[in-house]
Every structure is written in structure tokens, then in C-alpha cells.
N, CA, C and O atoms as a DFTB+ gen file, in Angstrom:
744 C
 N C O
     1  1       0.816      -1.195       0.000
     2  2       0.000       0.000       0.000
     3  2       0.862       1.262       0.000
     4  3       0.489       2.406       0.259
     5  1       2.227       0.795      -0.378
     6  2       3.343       2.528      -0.421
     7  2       3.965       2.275      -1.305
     8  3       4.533       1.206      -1.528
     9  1       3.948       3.582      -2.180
    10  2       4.201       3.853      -3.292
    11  2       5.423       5.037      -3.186
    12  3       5.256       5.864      -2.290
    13  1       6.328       5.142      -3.816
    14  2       7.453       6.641      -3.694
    15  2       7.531       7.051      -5.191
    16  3       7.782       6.317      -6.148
    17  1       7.351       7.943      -5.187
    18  2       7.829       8.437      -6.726
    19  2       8.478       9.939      -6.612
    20  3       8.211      10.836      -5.813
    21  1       9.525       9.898      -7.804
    22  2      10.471      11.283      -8.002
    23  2      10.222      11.423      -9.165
    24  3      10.133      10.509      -9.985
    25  1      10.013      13.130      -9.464
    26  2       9.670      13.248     -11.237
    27  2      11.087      14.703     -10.757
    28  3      11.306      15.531      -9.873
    29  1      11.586      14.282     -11.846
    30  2      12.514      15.100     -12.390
    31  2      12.055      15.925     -14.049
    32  3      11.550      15.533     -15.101
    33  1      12.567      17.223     -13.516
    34  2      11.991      18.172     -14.706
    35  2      13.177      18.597     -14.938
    36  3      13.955      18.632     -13.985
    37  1      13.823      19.215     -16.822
    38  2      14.761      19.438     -16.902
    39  2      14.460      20.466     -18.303
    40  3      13.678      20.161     -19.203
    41  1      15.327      21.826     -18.246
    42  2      15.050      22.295     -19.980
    43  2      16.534      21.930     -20.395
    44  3      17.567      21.877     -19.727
    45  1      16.247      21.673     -21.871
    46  2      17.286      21.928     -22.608
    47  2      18.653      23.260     -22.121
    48  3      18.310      24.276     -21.516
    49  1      19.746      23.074     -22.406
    50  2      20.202      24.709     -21.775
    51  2      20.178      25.619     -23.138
    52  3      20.195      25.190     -24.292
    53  1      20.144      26.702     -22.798
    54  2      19.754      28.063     -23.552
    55  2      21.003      27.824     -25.072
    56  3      20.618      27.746     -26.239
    57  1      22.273      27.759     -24.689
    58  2      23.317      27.769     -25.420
    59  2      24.143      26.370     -25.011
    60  3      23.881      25.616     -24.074
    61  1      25.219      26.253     -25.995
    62  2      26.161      25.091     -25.666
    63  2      27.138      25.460     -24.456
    64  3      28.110      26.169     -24.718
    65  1      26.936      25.019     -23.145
    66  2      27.615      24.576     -22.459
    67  2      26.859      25.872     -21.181
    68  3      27.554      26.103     -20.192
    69  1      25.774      26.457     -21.284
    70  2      25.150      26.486     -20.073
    71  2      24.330      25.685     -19.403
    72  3      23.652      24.727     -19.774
    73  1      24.512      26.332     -18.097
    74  2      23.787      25.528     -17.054
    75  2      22.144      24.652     -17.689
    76  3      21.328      25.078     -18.507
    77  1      22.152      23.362     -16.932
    78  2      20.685      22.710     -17.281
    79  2      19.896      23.099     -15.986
    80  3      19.942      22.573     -14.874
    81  1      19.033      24.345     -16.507
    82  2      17.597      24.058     -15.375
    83  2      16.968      23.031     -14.898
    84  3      16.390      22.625     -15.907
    85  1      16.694      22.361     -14.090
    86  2      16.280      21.442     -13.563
    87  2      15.266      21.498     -11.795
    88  3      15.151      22.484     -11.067
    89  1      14.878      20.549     -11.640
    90  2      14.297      20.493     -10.395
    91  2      13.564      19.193     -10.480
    92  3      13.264      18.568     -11.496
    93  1      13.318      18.884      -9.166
    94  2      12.898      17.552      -8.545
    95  2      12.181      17.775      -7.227
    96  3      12.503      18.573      -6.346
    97  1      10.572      16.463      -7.249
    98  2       9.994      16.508      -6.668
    99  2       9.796      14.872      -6.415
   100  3       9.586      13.870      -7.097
   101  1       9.986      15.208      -5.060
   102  2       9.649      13.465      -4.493
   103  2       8.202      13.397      -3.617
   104  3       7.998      14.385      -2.913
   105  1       7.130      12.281      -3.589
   106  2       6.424      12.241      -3.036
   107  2       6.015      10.688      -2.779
   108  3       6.187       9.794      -3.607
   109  1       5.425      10.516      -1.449
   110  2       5.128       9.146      -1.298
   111  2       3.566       8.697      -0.408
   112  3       2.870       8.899       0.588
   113  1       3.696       8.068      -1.477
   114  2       1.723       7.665      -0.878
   115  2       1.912       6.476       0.247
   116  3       2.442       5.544      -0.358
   117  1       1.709       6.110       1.612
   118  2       1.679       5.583       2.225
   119  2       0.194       5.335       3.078
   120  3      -0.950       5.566       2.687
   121  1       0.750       4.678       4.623
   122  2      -0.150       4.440       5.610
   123  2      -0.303       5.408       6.431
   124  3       0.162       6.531       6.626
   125  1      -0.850       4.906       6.745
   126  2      -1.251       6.225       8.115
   127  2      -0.485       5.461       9.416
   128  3      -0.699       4.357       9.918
   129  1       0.581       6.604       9.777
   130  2       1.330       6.150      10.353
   131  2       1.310       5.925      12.312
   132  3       1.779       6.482      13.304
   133  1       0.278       4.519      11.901
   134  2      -0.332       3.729      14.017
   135  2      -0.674       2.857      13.305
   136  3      -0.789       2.577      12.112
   137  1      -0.910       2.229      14.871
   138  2      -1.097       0.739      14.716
   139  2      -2.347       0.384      14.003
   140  3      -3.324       0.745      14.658
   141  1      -2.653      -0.196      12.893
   142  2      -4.369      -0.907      12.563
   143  2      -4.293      -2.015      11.531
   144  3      -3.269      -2.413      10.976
   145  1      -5.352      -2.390      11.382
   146  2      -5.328      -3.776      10.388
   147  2      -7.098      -3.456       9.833
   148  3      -7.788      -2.491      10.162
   149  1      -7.405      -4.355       9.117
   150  2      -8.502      -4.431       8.202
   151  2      -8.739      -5.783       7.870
   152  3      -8.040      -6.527       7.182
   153  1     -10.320      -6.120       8.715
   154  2     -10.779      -7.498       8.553
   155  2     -11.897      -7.422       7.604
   156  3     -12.824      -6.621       7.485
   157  1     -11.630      -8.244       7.104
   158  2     -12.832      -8.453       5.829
   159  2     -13.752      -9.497       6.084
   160  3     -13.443     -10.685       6.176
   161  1     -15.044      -8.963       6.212
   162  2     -16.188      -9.644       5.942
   163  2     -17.012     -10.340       5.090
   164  3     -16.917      -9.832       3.973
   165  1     -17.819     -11.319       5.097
   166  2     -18.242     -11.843       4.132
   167  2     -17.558     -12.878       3.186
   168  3     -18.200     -13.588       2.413
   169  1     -16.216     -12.902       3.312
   170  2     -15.675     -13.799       2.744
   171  2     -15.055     -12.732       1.316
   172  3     -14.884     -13.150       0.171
   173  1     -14.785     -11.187       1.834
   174  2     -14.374     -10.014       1.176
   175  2     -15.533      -9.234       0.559
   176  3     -15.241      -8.245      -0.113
   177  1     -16.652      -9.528       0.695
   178  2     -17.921      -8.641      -0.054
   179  2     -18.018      -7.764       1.125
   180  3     -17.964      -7.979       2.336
   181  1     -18.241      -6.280       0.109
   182  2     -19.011      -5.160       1.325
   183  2     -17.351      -4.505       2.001
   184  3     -16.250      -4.569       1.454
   185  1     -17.610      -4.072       2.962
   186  2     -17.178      -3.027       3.485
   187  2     -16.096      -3.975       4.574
   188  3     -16.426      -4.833       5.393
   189  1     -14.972      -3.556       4.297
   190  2     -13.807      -4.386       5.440
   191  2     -13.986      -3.099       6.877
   192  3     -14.040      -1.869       6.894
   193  1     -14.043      -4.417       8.187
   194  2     -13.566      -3.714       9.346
   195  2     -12.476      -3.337       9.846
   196  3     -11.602      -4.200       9.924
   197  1     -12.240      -2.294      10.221
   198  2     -11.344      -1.472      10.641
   199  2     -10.713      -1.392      11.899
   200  3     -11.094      -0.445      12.588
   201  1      -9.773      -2.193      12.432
   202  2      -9.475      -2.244      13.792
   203  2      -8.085      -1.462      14.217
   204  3      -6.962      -1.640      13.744
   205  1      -8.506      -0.511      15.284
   206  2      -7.109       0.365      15.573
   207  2      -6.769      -0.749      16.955
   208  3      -7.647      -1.385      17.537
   209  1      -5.684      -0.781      17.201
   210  2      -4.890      -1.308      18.019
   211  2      -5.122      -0.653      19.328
   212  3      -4.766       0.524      19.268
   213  1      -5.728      -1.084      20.832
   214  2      -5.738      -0.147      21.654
   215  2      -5.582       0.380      22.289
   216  3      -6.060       1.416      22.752
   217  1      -4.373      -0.628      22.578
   218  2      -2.783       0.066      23.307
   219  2      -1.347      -0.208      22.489
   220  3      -0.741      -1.148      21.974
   221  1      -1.170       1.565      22.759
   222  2       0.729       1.416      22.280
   223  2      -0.152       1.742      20.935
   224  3       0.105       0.830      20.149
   225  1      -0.898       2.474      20.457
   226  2      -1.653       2.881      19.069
   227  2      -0.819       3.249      18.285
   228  3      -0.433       2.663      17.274
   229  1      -0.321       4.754      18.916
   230  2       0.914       5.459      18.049
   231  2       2.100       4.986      18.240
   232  3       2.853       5.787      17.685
   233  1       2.831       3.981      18.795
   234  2       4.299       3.355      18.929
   235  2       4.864       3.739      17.680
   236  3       4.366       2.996      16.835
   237  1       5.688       4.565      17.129
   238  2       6.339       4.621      16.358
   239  2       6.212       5.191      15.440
   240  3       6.853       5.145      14.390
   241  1       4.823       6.178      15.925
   242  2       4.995       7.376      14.737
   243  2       5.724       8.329      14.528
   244  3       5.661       8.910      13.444
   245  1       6.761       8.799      15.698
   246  2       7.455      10.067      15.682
   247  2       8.691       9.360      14.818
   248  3       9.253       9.959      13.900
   249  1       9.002       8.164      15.183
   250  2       9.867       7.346      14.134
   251  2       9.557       7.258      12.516
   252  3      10.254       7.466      11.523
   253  1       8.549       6.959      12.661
   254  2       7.936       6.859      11.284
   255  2       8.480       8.052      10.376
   256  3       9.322       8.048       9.478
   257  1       7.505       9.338      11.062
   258  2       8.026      10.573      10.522
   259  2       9.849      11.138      10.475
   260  3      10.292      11.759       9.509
   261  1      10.455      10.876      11.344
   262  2      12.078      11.217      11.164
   263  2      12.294      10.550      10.065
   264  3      12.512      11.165       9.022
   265  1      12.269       9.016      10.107
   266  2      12.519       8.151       8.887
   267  2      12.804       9.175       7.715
   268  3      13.902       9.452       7.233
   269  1      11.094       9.858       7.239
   270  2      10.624      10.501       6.171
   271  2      11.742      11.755       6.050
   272  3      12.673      12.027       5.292
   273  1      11.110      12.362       7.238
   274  2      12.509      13.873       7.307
   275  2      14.036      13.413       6.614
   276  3      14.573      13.940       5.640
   277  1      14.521      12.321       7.396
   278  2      16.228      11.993       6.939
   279  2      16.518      11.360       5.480
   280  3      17.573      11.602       4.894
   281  1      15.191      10.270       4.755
   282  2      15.748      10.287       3.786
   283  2      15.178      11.684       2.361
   284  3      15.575      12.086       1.268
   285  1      14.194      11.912       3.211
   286  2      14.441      13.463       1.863
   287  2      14.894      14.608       2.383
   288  3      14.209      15.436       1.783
   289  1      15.520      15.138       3.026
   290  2      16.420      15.589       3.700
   291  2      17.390      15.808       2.641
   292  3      18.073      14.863       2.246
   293  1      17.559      17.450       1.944
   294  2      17.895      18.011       0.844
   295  2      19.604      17.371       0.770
   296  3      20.296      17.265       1.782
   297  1      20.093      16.981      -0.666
   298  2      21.161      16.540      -0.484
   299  2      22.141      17.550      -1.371
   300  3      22.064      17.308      -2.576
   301  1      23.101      18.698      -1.002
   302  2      23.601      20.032      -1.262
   303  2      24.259      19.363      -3.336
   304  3      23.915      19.864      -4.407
   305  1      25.008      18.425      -3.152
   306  2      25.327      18.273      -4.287
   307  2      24.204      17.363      -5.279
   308  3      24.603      16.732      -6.257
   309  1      23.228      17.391      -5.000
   310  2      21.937      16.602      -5.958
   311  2      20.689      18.400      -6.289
   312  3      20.055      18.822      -7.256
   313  1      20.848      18.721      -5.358
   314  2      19.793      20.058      -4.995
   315  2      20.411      21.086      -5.874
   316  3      21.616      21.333      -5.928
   317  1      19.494      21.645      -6.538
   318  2      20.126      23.078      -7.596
   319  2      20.600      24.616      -6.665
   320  3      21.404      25.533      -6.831
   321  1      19.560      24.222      -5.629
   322  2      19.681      25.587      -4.525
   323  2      20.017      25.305      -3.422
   324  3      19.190      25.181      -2.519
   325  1      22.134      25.034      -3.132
   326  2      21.843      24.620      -1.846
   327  2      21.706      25.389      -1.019
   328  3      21.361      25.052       0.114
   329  1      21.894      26.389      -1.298
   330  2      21.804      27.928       0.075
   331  2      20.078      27.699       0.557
   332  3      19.775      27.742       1.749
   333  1      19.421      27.548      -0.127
   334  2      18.254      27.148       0.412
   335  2      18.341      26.141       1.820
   336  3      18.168      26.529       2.975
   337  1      18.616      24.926       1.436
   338  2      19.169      24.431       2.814
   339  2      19.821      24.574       3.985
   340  3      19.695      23.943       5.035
   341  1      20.831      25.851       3.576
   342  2      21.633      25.689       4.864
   343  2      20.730      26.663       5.922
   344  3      19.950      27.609       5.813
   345  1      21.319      25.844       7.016
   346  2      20.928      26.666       8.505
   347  2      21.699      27.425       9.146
   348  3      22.860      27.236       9.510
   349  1      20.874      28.488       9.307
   350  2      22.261      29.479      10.338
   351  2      22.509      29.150      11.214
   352  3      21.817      28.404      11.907
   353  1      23.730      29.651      11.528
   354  2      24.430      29.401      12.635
   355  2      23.949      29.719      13.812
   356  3      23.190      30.689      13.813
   357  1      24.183      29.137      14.947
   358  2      23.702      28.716      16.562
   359  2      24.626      30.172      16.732
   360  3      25.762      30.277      16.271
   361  1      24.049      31.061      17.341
   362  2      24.982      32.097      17.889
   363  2      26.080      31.433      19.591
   364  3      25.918      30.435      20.292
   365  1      26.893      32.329      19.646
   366  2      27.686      31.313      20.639
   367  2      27.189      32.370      21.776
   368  3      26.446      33.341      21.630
   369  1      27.709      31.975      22.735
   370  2      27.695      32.761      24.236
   371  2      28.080      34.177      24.372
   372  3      27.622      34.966      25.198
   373  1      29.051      34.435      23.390
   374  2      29.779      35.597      23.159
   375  2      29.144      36.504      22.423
   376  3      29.406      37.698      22.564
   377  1      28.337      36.122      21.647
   378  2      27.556      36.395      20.458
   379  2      26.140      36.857      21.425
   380  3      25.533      37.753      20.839
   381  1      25.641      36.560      22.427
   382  2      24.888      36.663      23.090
   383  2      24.633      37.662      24.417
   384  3      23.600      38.224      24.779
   385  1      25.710      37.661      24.882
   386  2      26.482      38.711      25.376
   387  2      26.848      40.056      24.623
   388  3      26.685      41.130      25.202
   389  1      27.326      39.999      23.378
   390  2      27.434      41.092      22.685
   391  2      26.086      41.985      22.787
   392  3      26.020      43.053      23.395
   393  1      24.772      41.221      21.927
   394  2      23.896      41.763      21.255
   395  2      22.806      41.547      21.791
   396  3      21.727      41.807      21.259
   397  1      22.989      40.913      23.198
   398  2      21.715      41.497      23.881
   399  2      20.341      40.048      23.660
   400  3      19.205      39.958      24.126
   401  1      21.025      39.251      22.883
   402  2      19.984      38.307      21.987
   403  2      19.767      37.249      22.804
   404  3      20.681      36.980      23.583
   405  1      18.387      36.302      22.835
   406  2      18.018      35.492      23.662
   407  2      18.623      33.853      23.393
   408  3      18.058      33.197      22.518
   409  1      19.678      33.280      24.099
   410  2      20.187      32.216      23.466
   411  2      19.254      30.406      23.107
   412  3      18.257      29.845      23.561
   413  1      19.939      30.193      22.432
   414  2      18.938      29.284      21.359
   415  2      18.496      28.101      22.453
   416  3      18.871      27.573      23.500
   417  1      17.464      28.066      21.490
   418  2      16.865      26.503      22.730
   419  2      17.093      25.604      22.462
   420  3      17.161      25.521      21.236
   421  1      17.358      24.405      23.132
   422  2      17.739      23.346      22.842
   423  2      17.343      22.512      21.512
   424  3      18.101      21.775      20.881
   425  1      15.793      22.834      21.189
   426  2      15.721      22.187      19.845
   427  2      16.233      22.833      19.045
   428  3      16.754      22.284      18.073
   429  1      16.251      24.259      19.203
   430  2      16.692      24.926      18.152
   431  2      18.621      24.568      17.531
   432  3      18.857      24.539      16.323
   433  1      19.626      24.365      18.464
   434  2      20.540      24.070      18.633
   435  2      20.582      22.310      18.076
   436  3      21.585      21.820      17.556
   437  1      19.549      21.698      18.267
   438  2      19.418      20.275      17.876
   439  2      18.958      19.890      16.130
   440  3      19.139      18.852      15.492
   441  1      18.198      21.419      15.657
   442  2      17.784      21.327      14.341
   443  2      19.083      22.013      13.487
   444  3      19.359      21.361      12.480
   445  1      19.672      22.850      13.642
   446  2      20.865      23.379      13.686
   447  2      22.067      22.410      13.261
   448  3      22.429      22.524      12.090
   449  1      22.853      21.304      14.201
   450  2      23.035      20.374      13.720
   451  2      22.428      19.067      13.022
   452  3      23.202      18.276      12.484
   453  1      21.213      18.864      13.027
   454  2      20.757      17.552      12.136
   455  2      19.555      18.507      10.714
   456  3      18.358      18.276      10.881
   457  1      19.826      19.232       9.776
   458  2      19.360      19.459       9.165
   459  2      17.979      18.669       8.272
   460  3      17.264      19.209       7.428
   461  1      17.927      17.701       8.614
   462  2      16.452      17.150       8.323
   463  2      15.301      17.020       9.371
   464  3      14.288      16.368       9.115
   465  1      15.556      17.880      10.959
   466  2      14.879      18.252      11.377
   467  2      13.932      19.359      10.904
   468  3      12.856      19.543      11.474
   469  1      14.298      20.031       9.955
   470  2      13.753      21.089       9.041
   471  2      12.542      20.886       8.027
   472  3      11.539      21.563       7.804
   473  1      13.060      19.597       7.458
   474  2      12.116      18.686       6.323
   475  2      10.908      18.949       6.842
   476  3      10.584      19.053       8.025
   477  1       9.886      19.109       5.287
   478  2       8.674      19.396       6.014
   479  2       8.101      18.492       5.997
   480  3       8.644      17.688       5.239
   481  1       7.023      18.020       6.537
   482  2       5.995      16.277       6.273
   483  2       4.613      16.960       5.910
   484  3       4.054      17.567       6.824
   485  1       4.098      16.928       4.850
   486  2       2.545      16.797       4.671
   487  2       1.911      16.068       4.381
   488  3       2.053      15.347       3.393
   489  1       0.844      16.045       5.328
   490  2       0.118      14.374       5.735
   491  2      -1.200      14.680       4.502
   492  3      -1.574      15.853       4.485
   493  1      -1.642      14.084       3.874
   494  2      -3.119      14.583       2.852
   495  2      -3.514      13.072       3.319
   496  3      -2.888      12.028       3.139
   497  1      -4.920      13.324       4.062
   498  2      -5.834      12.080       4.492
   499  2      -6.929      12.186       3.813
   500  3      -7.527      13.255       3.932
   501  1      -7.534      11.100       2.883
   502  2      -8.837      11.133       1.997
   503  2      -9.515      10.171       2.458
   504  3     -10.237       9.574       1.659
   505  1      -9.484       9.701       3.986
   506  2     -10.234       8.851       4.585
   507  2     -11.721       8.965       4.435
   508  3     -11.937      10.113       4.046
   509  1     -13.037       8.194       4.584
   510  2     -13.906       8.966       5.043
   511  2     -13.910       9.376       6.519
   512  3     -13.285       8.798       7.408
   513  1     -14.738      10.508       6.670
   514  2     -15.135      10.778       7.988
   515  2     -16.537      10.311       8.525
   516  3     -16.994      10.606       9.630
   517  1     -16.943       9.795       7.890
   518  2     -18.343       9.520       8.088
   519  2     -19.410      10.402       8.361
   520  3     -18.951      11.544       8.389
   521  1     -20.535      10.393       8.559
   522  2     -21.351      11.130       8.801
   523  2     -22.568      10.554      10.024
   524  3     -22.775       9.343      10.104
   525  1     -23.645      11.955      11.327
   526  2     -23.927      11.853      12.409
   527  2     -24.662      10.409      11.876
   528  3     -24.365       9.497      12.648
   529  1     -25.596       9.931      10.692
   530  2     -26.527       9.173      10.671
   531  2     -26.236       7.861       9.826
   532  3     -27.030       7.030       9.386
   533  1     -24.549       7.944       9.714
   534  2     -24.050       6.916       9.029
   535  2     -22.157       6.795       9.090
   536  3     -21.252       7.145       8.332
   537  1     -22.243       5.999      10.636
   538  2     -20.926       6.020      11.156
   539  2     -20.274       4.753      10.392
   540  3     -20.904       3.695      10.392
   541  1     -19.031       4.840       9.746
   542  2     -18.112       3.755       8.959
   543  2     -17.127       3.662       9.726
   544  3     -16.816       4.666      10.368
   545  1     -16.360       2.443       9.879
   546  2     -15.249       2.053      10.506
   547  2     -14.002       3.157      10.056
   548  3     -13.153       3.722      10.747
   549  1     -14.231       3.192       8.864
   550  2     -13.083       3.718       8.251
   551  2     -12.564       5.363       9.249
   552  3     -11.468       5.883       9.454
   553  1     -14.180       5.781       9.710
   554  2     -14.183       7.303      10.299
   555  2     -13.486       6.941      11.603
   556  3     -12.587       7.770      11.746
   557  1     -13.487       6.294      12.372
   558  2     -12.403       5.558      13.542
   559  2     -10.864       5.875      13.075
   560  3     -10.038       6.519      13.721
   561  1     -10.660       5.180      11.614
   562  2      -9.210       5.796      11.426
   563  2      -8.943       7.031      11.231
   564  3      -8.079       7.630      11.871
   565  1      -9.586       7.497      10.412
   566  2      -9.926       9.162      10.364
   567  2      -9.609       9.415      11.426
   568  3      -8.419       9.690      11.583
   569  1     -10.655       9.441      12.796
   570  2     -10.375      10.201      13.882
   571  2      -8.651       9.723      14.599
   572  3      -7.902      10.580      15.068
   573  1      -8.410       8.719      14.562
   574  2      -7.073       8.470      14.909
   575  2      -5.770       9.235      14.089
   576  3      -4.783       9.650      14.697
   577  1      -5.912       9.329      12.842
   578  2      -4.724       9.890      11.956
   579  2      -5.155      11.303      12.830
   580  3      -4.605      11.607      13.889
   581  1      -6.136      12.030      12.249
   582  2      -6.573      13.663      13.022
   583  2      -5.871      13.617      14.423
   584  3      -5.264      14.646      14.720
   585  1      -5.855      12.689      15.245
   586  2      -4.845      12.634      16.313
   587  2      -3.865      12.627      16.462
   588  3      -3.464      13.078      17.535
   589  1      -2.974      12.156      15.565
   590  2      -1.653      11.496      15.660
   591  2      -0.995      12.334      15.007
   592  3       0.176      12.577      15.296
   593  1      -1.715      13.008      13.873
   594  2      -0.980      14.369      13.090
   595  2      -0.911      15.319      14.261
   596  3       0.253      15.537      14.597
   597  1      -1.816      15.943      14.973
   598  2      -2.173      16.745      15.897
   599  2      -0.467      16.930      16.859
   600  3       0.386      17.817      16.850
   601  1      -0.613      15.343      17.746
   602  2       0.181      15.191      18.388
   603  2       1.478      15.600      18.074
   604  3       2.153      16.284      18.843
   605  1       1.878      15.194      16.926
   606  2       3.216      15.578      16.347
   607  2       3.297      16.742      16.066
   608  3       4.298      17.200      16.619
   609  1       2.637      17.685      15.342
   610  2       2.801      18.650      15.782
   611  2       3.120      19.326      16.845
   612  3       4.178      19.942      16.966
   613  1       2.065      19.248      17.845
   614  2       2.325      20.185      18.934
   615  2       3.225      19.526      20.214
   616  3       3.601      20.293      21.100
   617  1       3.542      18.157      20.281
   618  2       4.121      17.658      20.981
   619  2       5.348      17.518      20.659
   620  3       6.267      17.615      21.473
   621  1       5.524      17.216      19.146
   622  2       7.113      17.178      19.264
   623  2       7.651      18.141      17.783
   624  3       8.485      17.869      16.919
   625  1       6.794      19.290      17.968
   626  2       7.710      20.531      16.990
   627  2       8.025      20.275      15.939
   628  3       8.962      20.841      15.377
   629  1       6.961      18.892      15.146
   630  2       7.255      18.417      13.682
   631  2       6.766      20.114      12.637
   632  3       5.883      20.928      12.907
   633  1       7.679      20.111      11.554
   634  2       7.091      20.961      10.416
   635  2       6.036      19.818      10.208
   636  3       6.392      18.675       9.923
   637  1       5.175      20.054      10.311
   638  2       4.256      19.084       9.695
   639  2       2.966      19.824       9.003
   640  3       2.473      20.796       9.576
   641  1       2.618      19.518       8.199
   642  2       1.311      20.140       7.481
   643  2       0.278      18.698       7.271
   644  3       0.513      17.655       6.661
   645  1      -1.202      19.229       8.214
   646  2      -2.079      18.221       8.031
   647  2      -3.520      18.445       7.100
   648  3      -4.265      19.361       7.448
   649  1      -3.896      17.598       5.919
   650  2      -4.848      18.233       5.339
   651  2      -5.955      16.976       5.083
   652  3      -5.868      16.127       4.195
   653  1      -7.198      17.109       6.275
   654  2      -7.774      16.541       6.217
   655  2      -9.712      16.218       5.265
   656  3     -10.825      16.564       5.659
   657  1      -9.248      15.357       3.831
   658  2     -10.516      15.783       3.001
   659  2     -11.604      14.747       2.450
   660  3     -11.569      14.300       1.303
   661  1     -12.471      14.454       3.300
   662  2     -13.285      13.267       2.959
   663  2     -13.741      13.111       1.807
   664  3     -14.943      13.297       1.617
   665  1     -12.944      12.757       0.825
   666  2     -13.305      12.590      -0.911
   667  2     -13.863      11.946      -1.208
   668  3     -13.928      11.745      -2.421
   669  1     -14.702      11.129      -0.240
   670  2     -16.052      10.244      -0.930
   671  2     -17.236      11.427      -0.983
   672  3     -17.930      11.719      -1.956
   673  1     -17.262      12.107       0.555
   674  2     -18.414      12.931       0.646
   675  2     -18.443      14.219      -0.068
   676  3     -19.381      14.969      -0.338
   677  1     -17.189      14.286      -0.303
   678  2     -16.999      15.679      -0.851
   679  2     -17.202      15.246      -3.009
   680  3     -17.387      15.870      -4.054
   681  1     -17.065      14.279      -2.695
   682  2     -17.179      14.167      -4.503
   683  2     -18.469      13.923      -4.394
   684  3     -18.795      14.316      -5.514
   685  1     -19.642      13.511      -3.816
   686  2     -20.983      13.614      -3.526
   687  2     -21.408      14.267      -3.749
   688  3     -22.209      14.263      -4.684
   689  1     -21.050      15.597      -2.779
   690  2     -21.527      16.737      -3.181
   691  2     -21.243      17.715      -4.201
   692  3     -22.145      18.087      -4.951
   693  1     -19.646      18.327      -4.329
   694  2     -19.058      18.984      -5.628
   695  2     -18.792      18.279      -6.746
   696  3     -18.809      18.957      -7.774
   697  1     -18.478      16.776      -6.909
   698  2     -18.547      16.539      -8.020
   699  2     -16.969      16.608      -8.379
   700  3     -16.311      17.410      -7.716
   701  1     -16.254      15.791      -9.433
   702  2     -14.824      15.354      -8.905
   703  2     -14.135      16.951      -9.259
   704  3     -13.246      17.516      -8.622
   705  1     -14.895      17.469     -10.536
   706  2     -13.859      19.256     -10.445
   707  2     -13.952      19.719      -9.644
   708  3     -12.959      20.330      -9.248
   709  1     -15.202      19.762      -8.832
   710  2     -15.541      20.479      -7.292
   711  2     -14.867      20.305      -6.525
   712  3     -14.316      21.230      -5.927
   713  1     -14.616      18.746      -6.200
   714  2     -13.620      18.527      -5.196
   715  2     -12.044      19.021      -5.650
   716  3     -11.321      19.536      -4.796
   717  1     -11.487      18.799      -7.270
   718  2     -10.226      18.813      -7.035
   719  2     -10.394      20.274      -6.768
   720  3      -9.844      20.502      -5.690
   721  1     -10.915      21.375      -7.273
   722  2     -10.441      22.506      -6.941
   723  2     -10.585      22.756      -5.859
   724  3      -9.942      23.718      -5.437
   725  1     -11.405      22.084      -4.997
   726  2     -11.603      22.702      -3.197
   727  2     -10.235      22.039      -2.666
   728  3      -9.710      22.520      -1.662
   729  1      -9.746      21.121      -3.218
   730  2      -8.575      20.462      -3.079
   731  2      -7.115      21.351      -3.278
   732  3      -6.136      21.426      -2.535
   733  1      -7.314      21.797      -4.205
   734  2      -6.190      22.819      -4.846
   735  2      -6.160      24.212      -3.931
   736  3      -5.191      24.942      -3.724
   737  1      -7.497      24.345      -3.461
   738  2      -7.543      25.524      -2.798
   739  2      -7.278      25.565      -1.173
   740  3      -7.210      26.542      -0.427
   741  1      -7.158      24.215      -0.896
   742  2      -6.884      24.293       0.447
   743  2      -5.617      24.675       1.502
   744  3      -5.789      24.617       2.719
């Protein structure tokens, strides 16, 4: 159920022997990163059940996510812009003393040296959410990912971007251009 793909874009160069414009985009379709499984009923007809795990749920999501951060985690001689990547420098004690400035915090000093603390993660969930008069297993995972993104964020200072869009209900109602552009617009 995980997929990675890199599309590389490139122009021709302008003249013989200038630079090749280029750029690269990596993206990867995965799980939702906690514990669950999916039992199928009927002998696979109809709608599979959805079981979250109900202890130790999230074990290994903050792992999960570093994983992601370190291997795309900009690499200076593959990257067209490495100044984009680099991180400034940790001011020192002296530096702090000079100018009056408030010295760095420990994560900050910790992202500083491991530069794929920086990497951003965006989570896009097209789970359903179900609805008040028609609850689906599937909306259980829903509400668990909506958690677990949450957490990481505010618990452990992930860049993380979470975008949560029930594309069954929403293509129901707008209709699939409806949805992609409410999609595009979000």
C-alpha cells in the first residue's frame, strides 16, 4: 500500500555549455502512520472492518516521521539551490552577550546540527469521515490519523502540514472538479 515516486523536470540549456535548469519533486503515498489492520467480511464482499490497536496505538509514529525527514532531507550536491538548505548558525555565548539576543533553545541548537529536522511532512488524508446518521469504521481511522498528526505537531515541533478531506463525501456533493479545486484551494 506505499508507493514513492520522483519526477525530475529538466530544460534543454539556452546555449552550448550552459547551465541545465532542472528540479525535482519526491512524493510518497503511504499508511497512516499507528497501529491498525482491516478485517474483511463476508468472505471479502461489502465493506472491510477497521481495527485500531488499543494500546501502544501510536508506537512509532514520531519514528515513522524522522525516517521521512532523513531520507528526503535536501542533499547540497543533488539540490540546484543549496543555500536554500543551509541553517544558520547557533549564535555562541559571546555572540549573546554582545547583542543582547536570547540564546537558542535546545531544539533549536538540535535542528541546527541535524538538518532534516527542518524537512517538512505533509500528511493529505482522503479517509472517510463519516457522517452523524451513518458512522463507517473507516471514520475511527480518520479520527485516529486527526490525532496522531495533531500530536506531532504540537508535541514534538514536527514541520508538519495536516490536510484533512473526505473525498467520498466531498465528490458527492461537488462533483470530482468540485472537489479537485476545493482540493487545490486548500
Amino acid at each position: 500500500n506505499e508507493a514513492e515516486v520522483e519526477q525530475v523536470v529538466w530544460r534543454r540549456p539556452v546555449r552550448e555549455g550552459s547551465p541545465i535548469a532542472w528540479s525535482r519533486y519526491v512524493w510518497r503515498r503511504g499508511s497512516v502512520p499507528l497501529w491498525w489492520g482491516v478485517f474483511l467480511k463476508q468472505n471479502g464482499l461489502g465493506e472491510a472492518e477497521i481495527k485500531i490497536k488499543e494500546q501502544r496505538t501510536f508506537q512509532g509514529s514520531r519514528r515513522y516521521c524522522r525516517r521521512l525527514q532523513k531520507r528526503y532531507c535536501p542533499v547540497p550536491h543533488l539540490d540546484p539551490d543549496e543555500n536554500a538548505t543551509a541553517t544558520p548558525p547557533i549564535p555562541t555565548s559571546a555572540d549573546t552577550h554582545r547583542n543582547g539576543a536570547v540564546p537558542p533553545s535546545a531544539s533549536q541548537q538540535e535542528a541546527s546540527l541535524d538538518p532534516s529536522l527542518q524537512v517538512p511532512l505533509m500528511f493529505v488524508s482522503l479517509l472517510r469521515k463519516g457522517t452523524p446518521d451513518k458512522d463507517r469504521s473507516e471514520a475511527k481511522l480518520a479520527s485516529a490519523f486527526d490525532f496522531v498528526a495533531n500530536a506531532l505537531k504540537k508535541e514534538h515541533k514536527m514541520p508538519l502540514q495536516y490536510i484533512a478531506l473526505d473525498w467520498h463525501e466531498m465528490d458527492k456533493q461537488l462533483g470530482t472538479n468540485g472537489i479537485v479545486e476545493a482540493f487545490w484551494n486548500t
